[in-house]
């Protein structure tokens, strides 16, 4: 059976992105692989073995066009309200809290935040199918 191990995004500024993911989600640099044309930075935390891979293409100065194909990735937290308040206090500009109830029953409670390159991250209340 296949096991998910990481998801990759391209970022413009390594330091800015590493600082954001540390401040927002406690993701620390697990490994850094430097090559002549690009660098790969793997971020993780003790909650899961799954990693976020940042790809930094050397010499690039223009922001990436995220297009209309990228959706988001999600993280789950124990206390969504506390995390939302923490994000606000840290100046991370979280969007509003949402209770998703398309058929009248709350399926999920979440908010979104954008990283420095514009990637959307869903922060969702842990519970039910969102472990």
Short mmCIF file of C-alpha atoms in Angstrom, two decimals:
data_model
loop_
_atom_site.label_atom_id
_atom_site.label_comp_id
_atom_site.label_asym_id
_atom_site.label_seq_id
_atom_site.Cartn_x
_atom_site.Cartn_y
_atom_site.Cartn_z
CA UNK A 1 0.00 0.00 0.00
CA UNK A 2 1.28 3.47 -0.86
CA UNK A 3 2.08 5.91 1.96
CA UNK A 4 1.87 9.69 1.51
CA UNK A 5 5.20 11.23 2.52
CA UNK A 6 5.30 14.82 1.27
CA UNK A 7 3.76 17.53 -0.84
CA UNK A 8 5.89 20.03 -2.75
CA UNK A 9 5.37 23.72 -3.41
CA UNK A 10 7.68 26.20 -5.15
CA UNK A 11 8.55 29.26 -3.09
CA UNK A 12 10.42 32.43 -3.94
CA UNK A 13 12.12 33.23 -0.63
CA UNK A 14 13.38 30.33 1.49
CA UNK A 15 13.86 32.27 4.73
CA UNK A 16 10.46 33.96 4.52
CA UNK A 17 8.68 30.66 3.83
CA UNK A 18 10.55 28.70 6.53
CA UNK A 19 9.72 31.45 9.07
CA UNK A 20 6.02 31.43 8.07
CA UNK A 21 5.59 27.66 8.34
CA UNK A 22 7.41 27.59 11.66
CA UNK A 23 5.35 30.42 13.13
CA UNK A 24 2.04 29.19 11.73
CA UNK A 25 2.33 25.41 12.14
CA UNK A 26 5.47 24.65 14.12
CA UNK A 27 7.07 23.06 11.05
CA UNK A 28 10.84 22.87 11.40
CA UNK A 29 13.51 22.11 8.83
CA UNK A 30 13.96 18.33 8.83
CA UNK A 31 16.39 18.32 5.93
CA UNK A 32 17.85 20.68 3.36
CA UNK A 33 19.30 19.49 0.07
CA UNK A 34 21.24 22.10 -1.88
CA UNK A 35 21.89 21.58 -5.61
CA UNK A 36 23.45 23.90 -8.22
CA UNK A 37 20.12 25.11 -9.64
CA UNK A 38 17.68 24.58 -6.79
CA UNK A 39 17.30 23.78 -3.09
CA UNK A 40 14.85 21.39 -1.44
CA UNK A 41 13.79 22.07 2.14
CA UNK A 42 11.73 19.46 4.00
CA UNK A 43 9.57 20.73 6.87
CA UNK A 44 7.91 18.59 9.52
CA UNK A 45 6.73 18.49 13.12
CA UNK A 46 6.19 15.72 15.71
CA UNK A 47 2.46 15.42 14.86
CA UNK A 48 3.05 13.44 11.66
CA UNK A 49 5.72 11.95 9.42
CA UNK A 50 4.21 13.78 6.41
CA UNK A 51 6.46 16.59 5.20
CA UNK A 52 6.05 19.79 3.24
CA UNK A 53 8.78 20.12 0.63
CA UNK A 54 9.73 23.66 -0.36
CA UNK A 55 11.50 23.96 -3.72
CA UNK A 56 13.55 27.11 -4.21
CA UNK A 57 14.73 27.63 -7.79
CA UNK A 58 17.94 29.66 -7.69
CA UNK A 59 17.99 32.84 -9.73
CA UNK A 60 14.22 33.21 -9.81
CA UNK A 61 13.00 36.68 -8.90
CA UNK A 62 9.39 36.66 -10.12
CA UNK A 63 6.58 35.22 -7.97
CA UNK A 64 5.08 31.96 -9.20
CA UNK A 65 1.77 32.03 -11.03
CA UNK A 66 -0.40 29.67 -8.99
CA UNK A 67 -2.92 29.50 -11.81
CA UNK A 68 -6.31 27.92 -11.35
CA UNK A 69 -5.16 24.36 -10.69
CA UNK A 70 -3.89 24.64 -7.13
CA UNK A 71 -6.48 24.16 -4.39
CA UNK A 72 -5.07 23.96 -0.88
CA UNK A 73 -3.57 21.66 1.65
CA UNK A 74 -4.96 21.20 5.15
CA UNK A 75 -3.75 20.77 8.70
CA UNK A 76 -5.89 19.77 11.66
CA UNK A 77 -5.70 21.32 15.13
CA UNK A 78 -7.19 20.49 18.53
CA UNK A 79 -8.53 23.98 19.27
CA UNK A 80 -9.46 25.91 16.14
CA UNK A 81 -10.65 29.03 17.97
CA UNK A 82 -7.39 29.30 19.92
CA UNK A 83 -5.35 28.80 16.74
CA UNK A 84 -7.35 31.48 14.92
CA UNK A 85 -6.67 33.93 17.76
CA UNK A 86 -2.97 32.97 17.77
CA UNK A 87 -2.73 33.51 14.00
CA UNK A 88 -4.31 36.95 14.41
CA UNK A 89 -1.90 37.84 17.25
CA UNK A 90 1.06 36.69 15.13
CA UNK A 91 -0.06 38.91 12.24
CA UNK A 92 -0.63 35.92 9.93
CA UNK A 93 -3.94 37.31 8.60
CA UNK A 94 -6.23 34.27 8.91
CA UNK A 95 -9.52 34.51 7.09
CA UNK A 96 -12.80 34.22 8.99
CA UNK A 97 -13.86 31.08 10.84
CA UNK A 98 -16.33 29.00 8.82
CA UNK A 99 -18.81 26.38 9.95
CA UNK A 100 -19.37 24.26 6.83
CA UNK A 101 -22.93 22.91 6.94
CA UNK A 102 -24.18 22.45 3.37
CA UNK A 103 -27.12 20.23 4.41
CA UNK A 104 -27.79 21.93 7.75
CA UNK A 105 -25.45 19.77 9.87
CA UNK A 106 -21.93 21.04 10.58
CA UNK A 107 -19.47 18.86 8.69
CA UNK A 108 -16.35 20.90 9.42
CA UNK A 109 -15.17 24.08 11.10
CA UNK A 110 -12.13 25.78 9.56
CA UNK A 111 -10.33 28.90 8.39
CA UNK A 112 -7.87 29.56 5.60
CA UNK A 113 -4.56 31.40 5.65
CA UNK A 114 -2.23 32.23 2.76
CA UNK A 115 1.51 31.64 2.93
CA UNK A 116 3.96 34.30 1.65
CA UNK A 117 3.67 32.94 -1.92
CA UNK A 118 -0.13 32.88 -1.90
CA UNK A 119 -0.65 29.15 -1.31
CA UNK A 120 -3.87 28.54 0.61
CA UNK A 121 -3.77 26.44 3.76
CA UNK A 122 -6.91 25.17 5.47
CA UNK A 123 -6.72 24.96 9.25
CA UNK A 124 -9.49 22.61 10.34
CA UNK A 125 -10.87 21.54 13.72
CA UNK A 126 -9.67 18.01 14.53
CA UNK A 127 -12.48 15.49 14.87
CA UNK A 128 -14.68 13.13 12.88
CA UNK A 129 -12.97 12.32 9.60
CA UNK A 130 -10.44 15.13 10.15
CA UNK A 131 -7.98 13.49 12.53
#
